[in-house]
Coordinates of C-alpha atoms in Angstrom, one line a residue:
M1 CA 37.0 -17.2 -2.3
T2 CA 35.6 -13.8 -1.6
Q3 CA 33.2 -13.2 1.1
P4 CA 29.8 -11.6 0.2
P5 CA 29.4 -8.0 1.2
P6 CA 27.2 -7.1 4.2
P7 CA 23.5 -6.8 3.6
P8 CA 21.8 -3.5 2.9
P9 CA 20.4 -1.6 5.9
Q10 CA 16.7 -2.2 6.4
Q11 CA 15.9 0.5 9.0
P12 CA 15.6 4.3 8.6
P13 CA 18.6 6.3 9.7
Q14 CA 19.0 7.1 13.3
G15 CA 19.2 10.4 15.0
G16 CA 18.4 13.8 13.4
G17 CA 19.2 13.0 9.8
F18 CA 20.6 10.5 7.4
G19 CA 22.5 8.5 10.1
P20 CA 24.3 5.2 9.8
P21 CA 22.3 2.1 9.2
Q22 CA 21.8 -0.5 11.8
D23 CA 23.9 -3.6 11.5
Q24 CA 22.2 -6.7 10.5
P25 CA 23.7 -10.2 10.1
P26 CA 23.6 -11.6 6.6
Q27 CA 21.2 -14.4 6.0
T28 CA 21.5 -16.9 3.2
P29 CA 18.3 -17.5 1.2
P30 CA 17.8 -20.5 -1.0
P31 CA 18.8 -19.8 -4.6
A32 CA 16.1 -18.4 -6.7
A33 CA 15.0 -19.9 -10.0
G34 CA 14.8 -17.5 -12.9
P35 CA 13.9 -17.8 -16.6
N36 CA 16.0 -20.0 -18.8
L37 CA 18.7 -17.6 -20.0
G38 CA 20.5 -20.3 -21.9
K39 CA 18.5 -19.9 -25.1
A40 CA 17.5 -17.1 -27.3
P41 CA 15.0 -14.8 -25.5
E42 CA 11.4 -14.6 -26.6
P43 CA 10.4 -11.2 -28.1
G44 CA 10.5 -8.5 -25.4
Y45 CA 12.5 -10.5 -22.9
G46 CA 16.3 -10.8 -22.6
Y47 CA 19.3 -11.5 -20.6
P48 CA 20.5 -9.6 -17.6
Q49 CA 23.5 -7.3 -18.1
A50 CA 27.1 -8.2 -17.3
P51 CA 27.7 -9.2 -13.7
Q52 CA 28.6 -6.7 -11.1
T53 CA 29.6 -7.0 -7.4
P54 CA 28.0 -10.1 -5.8
Q55 CA 24.8 -9.4 -4.0
T56 CA 24.1 -10.3 -0.4
P57 CA 21.0 -12.3 0.3
P58 CA 18.0 -10.4 1.9
P59 CA 16.5 -11.4 5.2
A60 CA 13.7 -13.9 5.2
A61 CA 10.1 -12.6 5.4
P62 CA 7.9 -13.5 8.3
Q63 CA 5.3 -16.2 7.7
T64 CA 2.4 -14.3 9.2
P65 CA 2.2 -10.5 8.8
P66 CA 1.2 -8.6 11.9
Q67 CA -2.1 -6.8 12.0
P68 CA -2.0 -3.0 12.5
P69 CA -3.6 -1.4 15.5
Q70 CA -7.0 0.3 15.2
G71 CA -6.6 4.0 14.6
Y72 CA -7.4 6.9 12.4
G73 CA -9.6 6.2 9.5
Y74 CA -10.2 2.5 10.1
P75 CA -13.4 0.8 11.3
Q76 CA -13.6 -0.7 14.7
G77 CA -13.5 -4.5 14.6
A78 CA -12.0 -4.6 11.1
P79 CA -8.4 -5.0 10.0
A80 CA -6.8 -1.7 8.9
P81 CA -4.5 -1.6 5.9
Q82 CA -0.9 -2.3 6.6
P83 CA 1.4 0.7 6.1
P84 CA 4.1 -0.2 3.6
Q85 CA 7.1 -1.8 5.1
A86 CA 10.5 -0.8 3.7
P87 CA 11.5 -3.4 1.2
P88 CA 15.2 -4.2 0.9
G89 CA 17.4 -2.3 -1.5
Y90 CA 17.8 -5.3 -3.7
G91 CA 15.5 -8.0 -5.0
Y92 CA 14.4 -11.2 -3.2
P93 CA 14.9 -14.4 -5.0
G94 CA 11.5 -15.0 -6.6
Q95 CA 9.7 -17.9 -8.0
Q96 CA 10.6 -18.9 -11.5
P97 CA 8.7 -17.1 -14.2
G98 CA 7.7 -18.9 -17.3
P99 CA 9.1 -18.0 -20.7
Y100 CA 8.0 -14.6 -21.9
G101 CA 6.2 -15.8 -24.9
Q102 CA 3.6 -14.2 -27.0
P103 CA 0.2 -13.3 -25.4
Q104 CA -3.1 -14.8 -26.3
Q105 CA -4.6 -13.0 -29.2
A106 CA -8.1 -14.2 -29.1
P107 CA -10.5 -11.3 -28.3
Y108 CA -12.1 -11.5 -24.9
G109 CA -15.4 -10.0 -24.0
Q110 CA -18.5 -9.0 -25.9
Q111 CA -18.6 -6.0 -28.2
Q112 CA -21.9 -4.0 -28.0
A113 CA -23.2 -0.9 -29.6
P114 CA -23.1 2.2 -27.4
Y115 CA -26.3 3.2 -25.7
G116 CA -27.4 6.4 -23.9
Q117 CA -26.8 7.0 -20.3
P118 CA -27.9 10.0 -18.1
G119 CA -25.7 12.4 -16.3
Y120 CA -21.9 12.2 -17.0
G121 CA -19.2 14.8 -16.9
Q122 CA -15.5 15.1 -17.7
Q123 CA -12.1 15.6 -16.1
P124 CA -8.7 17.1 -16.8
G125 CA -5.2 16.0 -16.5
Y126 CA -3.7 12.7 -15.8
G127 CA -2.7 10.6 -12.9
Y128 CA -4.1 8.9 -9.9
P129 CA -2.8 8.2 -6.4
Q130 CA -2.5 4.6 -5.4
Q131 CA -4.0 4.4 -2.0
T132 CA -5.8 1.3 -1.1
M133 CA -4.7 -1.4 1.3
P134 CA -5.0 -4.3 -1.2
H135 CA -1.8 -3.0 -2.8
Q136 CA 0.1 -2.4 0.4
P137 CA 2.7 -5.1 1.2
Q138 CA 2.4 -7.1 4.3
A139 CA 5.2 -7.0 6.8
G140 CA 8.3 -8.5 5.3
Q141 CA 6.9 -8.9 1.9
P142 CA 9.6 -8.0 -0.7
G143 CA 8.8 -5.3 -3.3
G144 CA 9.2 -7.6 -6.2
G145 CA 8.4 -10.9 -4.7
K146 CA 5.2 -13.0 -4.6
K147 CA 2.1 -11.0 -4.0
L148 CA -0.9 -11.4 -1.8
N149 CA -3.7 -13.8 -2.4
T150 CA -6.4 -12.3 -4.6
Q151 CA -9.3 -13.6 -2.6
M152 CA -7.9 -12.2 0.6
L153 CA -7.3 -8.8 -1.1
I154 CA -11.0 -8.7 -2.2
I155 CA -12.2 -9.6 1.3
V156 CA -10.0 -7.0 2.9
A157 CA -10.9 -4.4 0.4
A158 CA -14.6 -5.0 1.0
V159 CA -14.1 -4.3 4.6
V160 CA -12.3 -1.1 3.7
A161 CA -15.0 -0.1 1.2
I162 CA -17.8 -0.5 3.8
A163 CA -15.8 1.6 6.2
L164 CA -15.2 4.1 3.4
I165 CA -11.5 4.2 4.2
I166 CA -8.9 4.6 1.5
G167 CA -5.3 3.6 1.6
G168 CA -2.3 4.7 -0.4
G169 CA 0.0 3.7 -3.2
V170 CA 1.7 6.0 -5.6
W171 CA 0.5 9.3 -7.2
Y172 CA 2.0 11.6 -9.5
A173 CA 0.7 14.9 -10.8
S174 CA 1.8 17.2 -13.6
S175 CA 2.8 20.8 -13.9
G176 CA 2.1 21.1 -17.6
K177 CA -0.3 20.2 -20.4
D178 CA -1.2 16.6 -21.0
E179 CA 1.1 16.2 -24.0
G180 CA 4.3 14.8 -22.6
R181 CA 3.2 15.7 -19.0
E182 CA 6.0 15.5 -16.5
N183 CA 4.2 13.2 -14.1
D184 CA 2.0 11.1 -16.3
T185 CA 2.7 7.9 -14.4
A186 CA 0.6 5.4 -16.4
G187 CA 1.3 7.3 -19.5
Q188 CA -2.3 8.3 -20.2
S189 CA -1.0 11.2 -22.2
G190 CA 0.0 8.6 -24.7
G191 CA 2.8 10.0 -26.9
T192 CA 3.4 10.1 -30.6
G193 CA 6.8 8.6 -30.5
G194 CA 9.7 10.5 -32.0
T195 CA 12.9 10.1 -33.9
D196 CA 15.9 9.1 -31.9
D197 CA 18.2 12.1 -31.5
G198 CA 21.4 10.1 -31.2
N199 CA 21.6 10.6 -27.5
G200 CA 19.1 8.0 -26.5
G201 CA 16.1 10.4 -26.4
T202 CA 13.6 11.5 -29.0
A203 CA 12.6 14.8 -30.4
S204 CA 9.3 14.7 -28.5
G205 CA 10.9 14.2 -25.0
K206 CA 11.3 17.1 -22.7
E207 CA 13.7 15.6 -20.1
K208 CA 17.3 16.1 -21.1
A209 CA 20.3 14.5 -19.5
P210 CA 22.4 16.9 -17.4
S211 CA 26.1 17.2 -17.9
D212 CA 26.6 15.4 -14.6
P213 CA 23.7 13.2 -13.5
S214 CA 25.1 12.8 -9.9
A215 CA 22.4 13.9 -7.5
K216 CA 22.4 15.0 -3.9
V217 CA 19.8 15.1 -1.2
L218 CA 17.9 18.4 -1.5
F219 CA 15.8 18.0 1.6
Q220 CA 13.8 15.6 3.7
V221 CA 10.4 16.1 5.3
P222 CA 10.2 14.4 8.7
A223 CA 7.3 12.0 9.2
P224 CA 4.4 13.7 11.0
E225 CA 3.7 12.7 14.6
V226 CA 1.0 10.1 15.0
K227 CA -0.6 9.3 18.3
N228 CA -2.5 6.3 19.7
D229 CA -0.8 3.7 17.6
S230 CA -2.7 4.9 14.6
T231 CA -2.1 4.7 10.9
V232 CA -3.1 7.7 8.9
V233 CA -3.4 8.1 5.1
V234 CA -1.2 10.8 3.7
S235 CA -1.4 9.9 0.0
G236 CA -1.2 12.6 -2.7
S237 CA 1.8 14.4 -4.2
W238 CA 2.1 16.8 -7.1
L239 CA 4.9 18.8 -8.8
T240 CA 4.5 22.3 -10.3
D241 CA 7.0 24.8 -11.7
K242 CA 7.4 26.3 -8.2
A243 CA 6.4 23.7 -5.6
Y244 CA 6.6 20.1 -4.5
V245 CA 3.2 19.5 -2.9
K246 CA 2.5 16.7 -0.5
S247 CA -0.5 15.6 1.7
G248 CA 0.2 15.4 5.4
I249 CA -2.2 14.6 8.3
A250 CA -5.3 16.6 7.5
Q251 CA -3.4 19.1 5.4
I252 CA -1.8 19.7 2.1
V253 CA 1.6 21.5 2.1
G254 CA 3.6 23.2 -0.7
Y255 CA 7.4 23.0 -0.4
D256 CA 10.1 24.8 -2.3
R257 CA 11.4 22.4 -4.9
D258 CA 15.0 22.8 -4.1
K259 CA 15.2 23.8 -0.4
G260 CA 12.2 22.0 1.0
S261 CA 11.1 25.1 2.9
E262 CA 7.3 25.4 3.4
L263 CA 5.6 27.8 1.0
W264 CA 2.0 27.4 2.0
K265 CA -0.3 25.1 3.9
I266 CA -4.0 24.1 3.3
P267 CA -5.6 22.7 6.5
L268 CA -8.4 20.1 6.1
D269 CA -11.0 19.0 8.6
G270 CA -9.9 15.4 8.4
P271 CA -7.4 13.1 6.7
V272 CA -7.2 12.8 2.9
C273 CA -8.8 9.6 1.6
Q274 CA -7.9 9.8 -2.1
A275 CA -6.1 12.3 -4.2
S276 CA -6.2 12.7 -8.0
R277 CA -2.9 12.7 -9.7
H278 CA -4.3 14.5 -12.7
V279 CA -3.7 18.2 -12.8
T280 CA -5.3 20.8 -15.1
D281 CA -3.3 23.1 -17.3
D282 CA -3.5 25.8 -14.6
N283 CA -2.4 23.4 -11.9
L284 CA -5.8 22.5 -10.3
T285 CA -6.3 19.1 -8.7
A286 CA -8.9 17.4 -6.5
V287 CA -8.9 15.4 -3.3
L288 CA -11.4 13.4 -1.2
Y289 CA -11.2 13.8 2.6
Q290 CA -13.0 13.1 5.8
P291 CA -15.1 15.8 7.4
A292 CA -13.5 15.4 10.8
M293 CA -10.5 13.8 12.5
P294 CA -11.1 10.2 13.4
T295 CA -10.9 9.2 17.1
K296 CA -10.8 5.8 18.9
A297 CA -14.5 6.1 19.5
D298 CA -15.3 7.1 16.0
P299 CA -12.4 5.9 13.7
S300 CA -14.0 6.9 10.5
H301 CA -16.3 9.8 9.4
G302 CA -16.5 8.6 5.7
C303 CA -15.0 10.1 2.6
S304 CA -17.6 12.6 1.7
Q305 CA -15.7 15.9 1.2
I306 CA -14.7 16.7 -2.4
A307 CA -12.3 19.6 -2.7
L308 CA -10.7 21.5 -5.6
I309 CA -7.1 22.6 -4.8
D310 CA -5.1 25.4 -6.5
L311 CA -1.5 24.1 -6.4
D312 CA -0.1 27.5 -7.5
A313 CA -1.9 29.7 -5.1
G314 CA -2.0 27.1 -2.3
K315 CA -5.7 27.5 -1.8
R316 CA -8.8 25.2 -1.5
L317 CA -11.1 26.7 -4.0
W318 CA -14.2 24.9 -2.9
T319 CA -15.5 21.8 -1.1
K320 CA -18.6 20.0 -2.2
T321 CA -20.7 17.0 -1.0
V322 CA -23.4 14.9 -2.6
K323 CA -26.6 13.7 -1.1
T324 CA -29.3 11.2 -2.1
G325 CA -32.3 12.5 -0.3
D326 CA -31.0 13.4 3.2
Q327 CA -28.2 10.9 3.0
L328 CA -24.6 12.2 2.6
L329 CA -22.8 10.0 0.2
N330 CA -19.2 8.7 0.6
F331 CA -16.9 8.0 -2.3
D332 CA -14.1 5.6 -3.1
N333 CA -12.1 7.3 -5.8
I334 CA -11.6 10.7 -7.5
T335 CA -10.2 11.8 -10.8
L336 CA -9.9 14.8 -13.2
S337 CA -10.5 15.1 -17.0
G338 CA -10.6 18.5 -18.7
K339 CA -12.6 20.7 -16.4
T340 CA -14.5 17.9 -14.6
V341 CA -13.9 16.4 -11.2
A342 CA -15.5 12.9 -11.0
V343 CA -16.0 10.6 -8.0
G344 CA -17.3 7.1 -7.9
S345 CA -18.4 4.4 -5.4
T346 CA -20.8 1.6 -4.8
S347 CA -23.4 4.2 -4.4
G348 CA -22.8 5.5 -7.9
G349 CA -20.9 8.4 -9.4
A350 CA -21.0 12.2 -9.3
A351 CA -19.2 15.0 -11.1
F352 CA -18.6 18.7 -10.8
D353 CA -17.3 21.3 -13.1
V354 CA -14.1 23.1 -11.8
S355 CA -16.4 26.1 -11.2
G356 CA -18.2 24.0 -8.6
K357 CA -21.4 23.3 -10.6
L358 CA -22.8 19.8 -10.1
L359 CA -22.9 18.0 -13.4
W360 CA -24.5 14.7 -12.3
S361 CA -25.1 12.6 -9.2
P362 CA -26.4 9.0 -8.5
K363 CA -29.9 8.2 -9.4
P364 CA -31.6 5.9 -6.9
A365 CA -33.8 4.2 -9.5
D366 CA -30.8 3.3 -11.7
S367 CA -30.1 -0.5 -11.7
C368 CA -26.4 0.1 -12.7
Y369 CA -23.9 2.4 -11.0
D370 CA -20.6 4.0 -11.8
A371 CA -18.0 2.4 -9.6
G372 CA -15.3 4.9 -10.7
Y373 CA -13.7 6.9 -13.5
G374 CA -10.5 7.1 -15.4
G375 CA -9.4 10.7 -16.2
G376 CA -6.7 12.4 -18.2
E377 CA -7.2 13.2 -21.8
K378 CA -10.6 11.5 -21.8
L379 CA -13.1 10.5 -19.2
V380 CA -14.0 6.8 -18.9
A381 CA -16.5 5.2 -16.5
V382 CA -16.4 1.7 -15.1
R383 CA -20.2 1.0 -14.8
K384 CA -21.3 -2.0 -13.0
C385 CA -24.6 -3.8 -13.8
G386 CA -26.1 -7.0 -12.5
S387 CA -25.7 -9.0 -9.3
Y388 CA -22.4 -10.0 -7.7
D389 CA -22.4 -13.4 -9.3
Q390 CA -23.6 -12.2 -12.6
R391 CA -21.8 -8.9 -12.9
Q392 CA -21.2 -7.2 -16.2
L393 CA -18.8 -4.2 -16.5
H394 CA -19.5 -1.5 -19.0
I395 CA -16.4 0.4 -20.0
Q396 CA -17.8 3.7 -21.3
T397 CA -16.0 6.7 -22.8
I398 CA -18.2 9.7 -22.0
D399 CA -18.4 13.3 -22.9
P400 CA -17.1 15.3 -20.0
K401 CA -19.5 18.2 -20.5
S402 CA -22.8 16.7 -21.6
G403 CA -22.4 13.3 -20.0
K404 CA -23.3 11.5 -23.2
V405 CA -21.9 8.0 -23.7
I406 CA -19.6 8.2 -26.7
S407 CA -18.7 4.5 -26.9
E408 CA -19.1 1.4 -24.7
Y409 CA -17.4 -1.9 -24.4
K410 CA -19.1 -4.7 -22.4
M411 CA -16.8 -7.1 -20.7
T412 CA -17.7 -10.7 -20.3
E413 CA -20.0 -11.5 -17.4
G414 CA -18.3 -12.6 -14.3
I415 CA -15.4 -10.1 -14.3
E416 CA -16.0 -8.3 -11.1
Y417 CA -13.4 -5.6 -11.2
A418 CA -11.5 -3.6 -13.8
S419 CA -9.0 -0.8 -13.8
I420 CA -8.5 2.0 -16.2
V421 CA -4.8 2.0 -17.1
S422 CA -5.1 4.7 -19.8
T423 CA -7.9 6.7 -21.3
N424 CA -6.1 7.7 -24.5
P425 CA -5.4 5.1 -25.9
L426 CA -8.0 3.3 -23.9
V427 CA -6.4 0.4 -21.9
V428 CA -8.2 -1.6 -19.2
A429 CA -6.8 -4.2 -16.9
A430 CA -8.6 -7.0 -15.2
D431 CA -8.0 -10.2 -13.3
V432 CA -10.1 -12.6 -15.3
G433 CA -11.4 -15.5 -13.2
D434 CA -9.0 -14.6 -10.4
S435 CA -6.4 -16.3 -12.5
A436 CA -3.5 -13.9 -11.8
G437 CA -3.1 -15.6 -8.4
D438 CA -0.6 -13.0 -7.1
G439 CA -2.7 -10.1 -5.8
S440 CA -1.6 -7.9 -8.7
G441 CA -5.2 -7.5 -10.0
I442 CA -4.0 -8.2 -13.5
S443 CA -4.2 -11.3 -15.7
D444 CA -5.1 -9.5 -18.9
F445 CA -5.1 -6.1 -20.5
F446 CA -7.8 -5.0 -23.0
S447 CA -7.0 -2.5 -25.7
I448 CA -10.2 -0.8 -26.7
D449 CA -11.1 1.7 -29.5
S450 CA -12.6 4.6 -27.5
K451 CA -14.4 5.9 -30.6
T452 CA -16.2 2.7 -31.5
G453 CA -16.1 0.7 -28.3
K454 CA -14.7 -2.3 -30.1
L455 CA -11.9 -4.5 -28.7
R456 CA -8.7 -4.0 -30.5
T457 CA -6.8 -6.8 -28.8
R458 CA -6.4 -8.7 -25.6
I459 CA -3.0 -9.0 -24.0
S460 CA -2.3 -11.9 -21.6
A461 CA 0.0 -10.8 -18.8
P462 CA 0.5 -13.7 -16.4
G463 CA 1.2 -12.6 -12.8
E464 CA 4.2 -14.8 -12.4
Q465 CA 5.9 -13.1 -15.4
F466 CA 5.0 -9.4 -15.1
A467 CA 5.2 -7.1 -12.1
A468 CA 2.6 -4.4 -12.9
R469 CA -0.2 -3.8 -10.3
C470 CA -3.8 -2.5 -10.4
E471 CA -6.2 -2.4 -7.5
G472 CA -9.5 -1.9 -9.3
I473 CA -11.6 -3.0 -6.4
T474 CA -12.5 0.5 -5.1
R475 CA -9.9 2.6 -6.9
V476 CA -10.5 2.4 -10.6
E477 CA -7.3 4.2 -11.6
A478 CA -5.0 2.7 -9.1
C479 CA -2.4 1.2 -11.4
N480 CA 1.4 1.5 -11.2
L481 CA 4.6 -0.1 -12.4
L482 CA 3.4 0.4 -16.0
A483 CA 3.1 3.0 -18.7
V484 CA 1.2 3.6 -21.9
G485 CA 2.6 5.6 -24.9
N486 CA 3.5 5.3 -28.6
D487 CA 0.4 3.0 -28.8
R488 CA 2.3 0.5 -26.7
L489 CA 2.0 -0.9 -23.2
Y490 CA 5.2 -1.0 -21.2
L491 CA 5.5 -3.6 -18.4
P492 CA 8.3 -4.7 -16.1
T493 CA 9.0 -8.4 -15.8
E494 CA 9.1 -10.0 -12.4
E495 CA 12.5 -10.2 -10.7
H496 CA 14.7 -13.2 -11.6
D497 CA 18.2 -14.3 -10.9
G498 CA 21.0 -12.0 -12.1
T499 CA 24.5 -13.1 -12.8
G500 CA 25.9 -12.1 -9.5
K501 CA 25.6 -14.2 -6.4
Y502 CA 22.2 -13.6 -4.8
S503 CA 21.5 -10.8 -7.3
Q504 CA 18.1 -10.1 -8.8
T505 CA 17.2 -8.1 -11.8
N506 CA 14.4 -7.6 -14.3
E507 CA 13.5 -5.9 -17.6
I508 CA 10.9 -3.6 -19.2
V509 CA 9.2 -5.0 -22.3
A510 CA 6.7 -3.5 -24.7
F511 CA 3.4 -4.7 -26.2
D512 CA 1.8 -3.3 -29.3
L513 CA -1.7 -2.2 -28.5
A514 CA -3.0 -2.8 -32.0
T515 CA -1.8 -6.4 -32.3
G516 CA -1.2 -7.5 -28.7
K517 CA 2.2 -8.8 -29.6
Q518 CA 5.5 -8.0 -27.9
T519 CA 7.5 -5.6 -30.0
G520 CA 10.9 -7.1 -29.2
Q521 CA 12.0 -4.0 -27.3
R522 CA 13.6 -4.7 -24.0
A523 CA 15.2 -2.4 -21.4
D524 CA 17.5 -4.3 -19.0
A525 CA 17.7 -3.1 -15.4
G526 CA 21.3 -4.2 -15.0
D527 CA 22.5 -6.8 -12.5
G528 CA 21.3 -6.1 -9.0
Y529 CA 18.9 -3.4 -10.1
T530 CA 15.1 -3.6 -10.7
I531 CA 13.5 -1.3 -13.2
S532 CA 10.0 0.2 -13.1
P533 CA 8.2 2.5 -15.5
L534 CA 7.2 5.9 -14.0
R535 CA 5.6 7.8 -16.9
M536 CA 5.9 8.8 -20.5
D537 CA 7.9 11.8 -21.6
G538 CA 6.5 12.4 -25.1
G539 CA 7.8 9.4 -27.0
N540 CA 10.3 8.4 -24.3
L541 CA 9.7 6.3 -21.3
I542 CA 10.9 7.5 -17.8
A543 CA 11.9 4.7 -15.5
Y544 CA 13.3 4.3 -12.0
K545 CA 16.0 1.7 -11.1
R546 CA 15.9 0.5 -7.6
P547 CA 19.5 -0.1 -6.5
P548 CA 21.5 -3.0 -5.1
Y549 CA 23.0 -2.9 -1.7
D550 CA 26.1 -0.9 -2.7
K551 CA 24.8 1.6 -5.2
G552 CA 22.3 4.5 -5.4
G553 CA 19.1 4.5 -7.5
Q554 CA 18.8 5.9 -10.9
V555 CA 16.3 7.6 -13.2
V556 CA 16.7 6.8 -16.9
S557 CA 15.0 7.9 -20.1
I558 CA 14.4 5.1 -22.5
A559 CA 14.1 6.1 -26.2
G560 CA 10.8 5.1 -27.7
G561 CA 12.4 3.8 -30.9
S562 CA 15.8 2.3 -30.1
F563 CA 15.1 1.7 -26.4
K564 CA 18.5 3.2 -25.6
Q565 CA 18.9 4.2 -22.0
T566 CA 20.1 7.6 -20.9
T567 CA 20.8 8.3 -17.2
L568 CA 19.0 11.4 -16.0
L569 CA 19.8 11.1 -12.3
Q570 CA 22.1 9.0 -10.1
N571 CA 21.6 9.0 -6.4
P572 CA 24.4 8.8 -3.8
A573 CA 25.6 5.3 -2.9
T574 CA 26.3 6.2 0.8
D575 CA 24.7 3.8 3.3
S576 CA 22.7 6.5 5.0
V577 CA 21.2 8.0 1.8
R578 CA 20.5 4.6 0.3
D579 CA 18.8 3.5 3.5
V580 CA 16.3 6.2 3.1
E581 CA 15.9 5.7 -0.6
T582 CA 15.2 2.0 -0.3
S583 CA 12.6 2.6 2.4
M584 CA 10.4 4.0 -0.3
S585 CA 9.8 1.6 -3.2
P586 CA 7.9 2.4 -6.4
E587 CA 5.4 -0.3 -5.6
Y588 CA 4.1 1.3 -2.5
S589 CA 5.2 4.9 -2.5
E590 CA 4.8 8.1 -4.6
F591 CA 7.5 8.9 -7.1
L592 CA 7.7 12.1 -9.1
Y593 CA 10.5 13.0 -11.5
A594 CA 11.0 16.2 -13.5
E595 CA 13.9 18.4 -14.7
G596 CA 16.6 16.7 -12.7
H597 CA 14.5 16.4 -9.5
L598 CA 13.3 13.1 -8.0
Y599 CA 10.8 13.1 -5.1
M600 CA 9.7 10.1 -3.1
S601 CA 7.1 10.1 -0.4
K602 CA 5.0 7.7 1.7
V603 CA 1.3 7.2 1.7
Y604 CA 0.9 6.2 5.3
A605 CA 2.0 7.8 8.5
S606 CA 2.3 5.5 11.5
K607 CA 3.5 5.8 15.1
R608 CA 7.2 5.0 15.2
S609 CA 8.2 1.7 16.5
T610 CA 11.0 3.3 18.7
V611 CA 11.6 6.8 19.7
R612 CA 15.1 6.6 18.2
E613 CA 13.9 6.0 14.6
K614 CA 14.1 8.8 12.2
E615 CA 11.5 8.5 9.5
Y616 CA 10.6 10.7 6.6
L617 CA 7.3 11.7 4.9
A618 CA 9.2 12.7 1.8
V619 CA 12.7 13.2 0.4
G620 CA 13.9 15.2 -2.6
F621 CA 17.0 14.5 -4.7
G622 CA 18.4 16.8 -7.4
T623 CA 21.3 17.1 -9.9
G624 CA 23.5 20.2 -10.4

């Protein structure tokens, strides 16, 4: 009888670089229940791959997560968001998901004719940083395990919204045009599909497999120093042809893509609150930030500063604010579509042209307000009307220049929050009746015709079966672990038992956005790995495989037609490198992949728990 291998390291490397992991005694968890693999799979769901090396059980999670200290950007007397804790390098045994059957097909919500609405604008590019505490895992929570209680998330998010503090999640930008954009995380660029080229890719995909996918560590950016036991938001990362760009503490820095050397730095007056992951064709993007550095006496100055950033030149082109009378407004979210920068909040929405011209701002007499916007190829507003207990959400596709409402879909009353997953095709996620029960913010997806405002289909996505996440409470575009392209929605299943001892695995399945049914396509992670969609590459799907304890992570391209997987990048399997890699999970970090380069970065900076710990803000991997 063989002994199980030692558990993966859970701490960042020690000393001045990728040092050896700390030793931890193995712990034996109860066996996890998974889906019934003894019968033929439902469409879109399948068996794990052949067994590999037995996995070692992860450590148990604490019952009560600790509360973070008061610090930068958080209100006094209110709990601050937890910085993401490093999940283990392999899955926790999860609760048993039900069979992956067909979703409910009955349309949900009311279809109404469009009506006029004053003042709207448009935005360019695609992407959106995930940066709100509702999606940050509590201490000890596994990346693919059971999620937080939805009611608690809403309560905590309300505190955050009042304080006008934004947290972090995962943001990707793009260095090219929307079609097949390199960093289109939720796949809002869509994709026309493509014919399999025989190598697992399609003619429309730009990412090609290198002759040798083996990668090495290109560079690592040390975590910034944080004082006074504070937690500071550092969300926002982008990738251009020349630079990897990452937000730091009250600054945005451009790094050489291969060497990690600093190319330029943009200082800000205060920490970044939110960052758009959409980028224009000429590499402009937008951020929200505070007007001053928080202090213990004044932990938040509000997120009132709207800035346009030139990622090529490394310059802040302009900073704007919006007032209602003499009152300076704070905003919760920011996005781009075309040449429009749009921001939303409980005070309403505003927008600027990239030239700096104000396109619209909140109207005090308006009984409805724009909580936020989805950007990318089109601009979509989530407009809220009615009281809290009789809320109705209007999903409006709007003209980015004139502000005219092109189409509108009215969701059923009582749905308080909705997230824009994609603007073209238009896909909206919502937790209907708080039925998800797992903190994911998703029980259903709504596929909507953006030209007519009519519901195409409703897709049921039970939280115990699927692992995608959307915040939607203050950040309308904050969705990850999913992608949209080929008129399909790609979702990862929750982790379940693999074939190895203590191993976990999952799959990516596809839903047709016209019918709402699963297509039967399935991409297996492989035993011990968990797979997550990152973005579309034309008609192909780019995905990341989080590794087991004894291997390195992978980036793969999944052919849109055959679903054949091609390995684009394979990270080192050494303990020290894997320790750093697994400290940044796709659920709670920023992942960018393009042209044989993978960049991971954190969205929070915190005071180190010990002076010996070596922590990183970002790490870059590359092939060749």
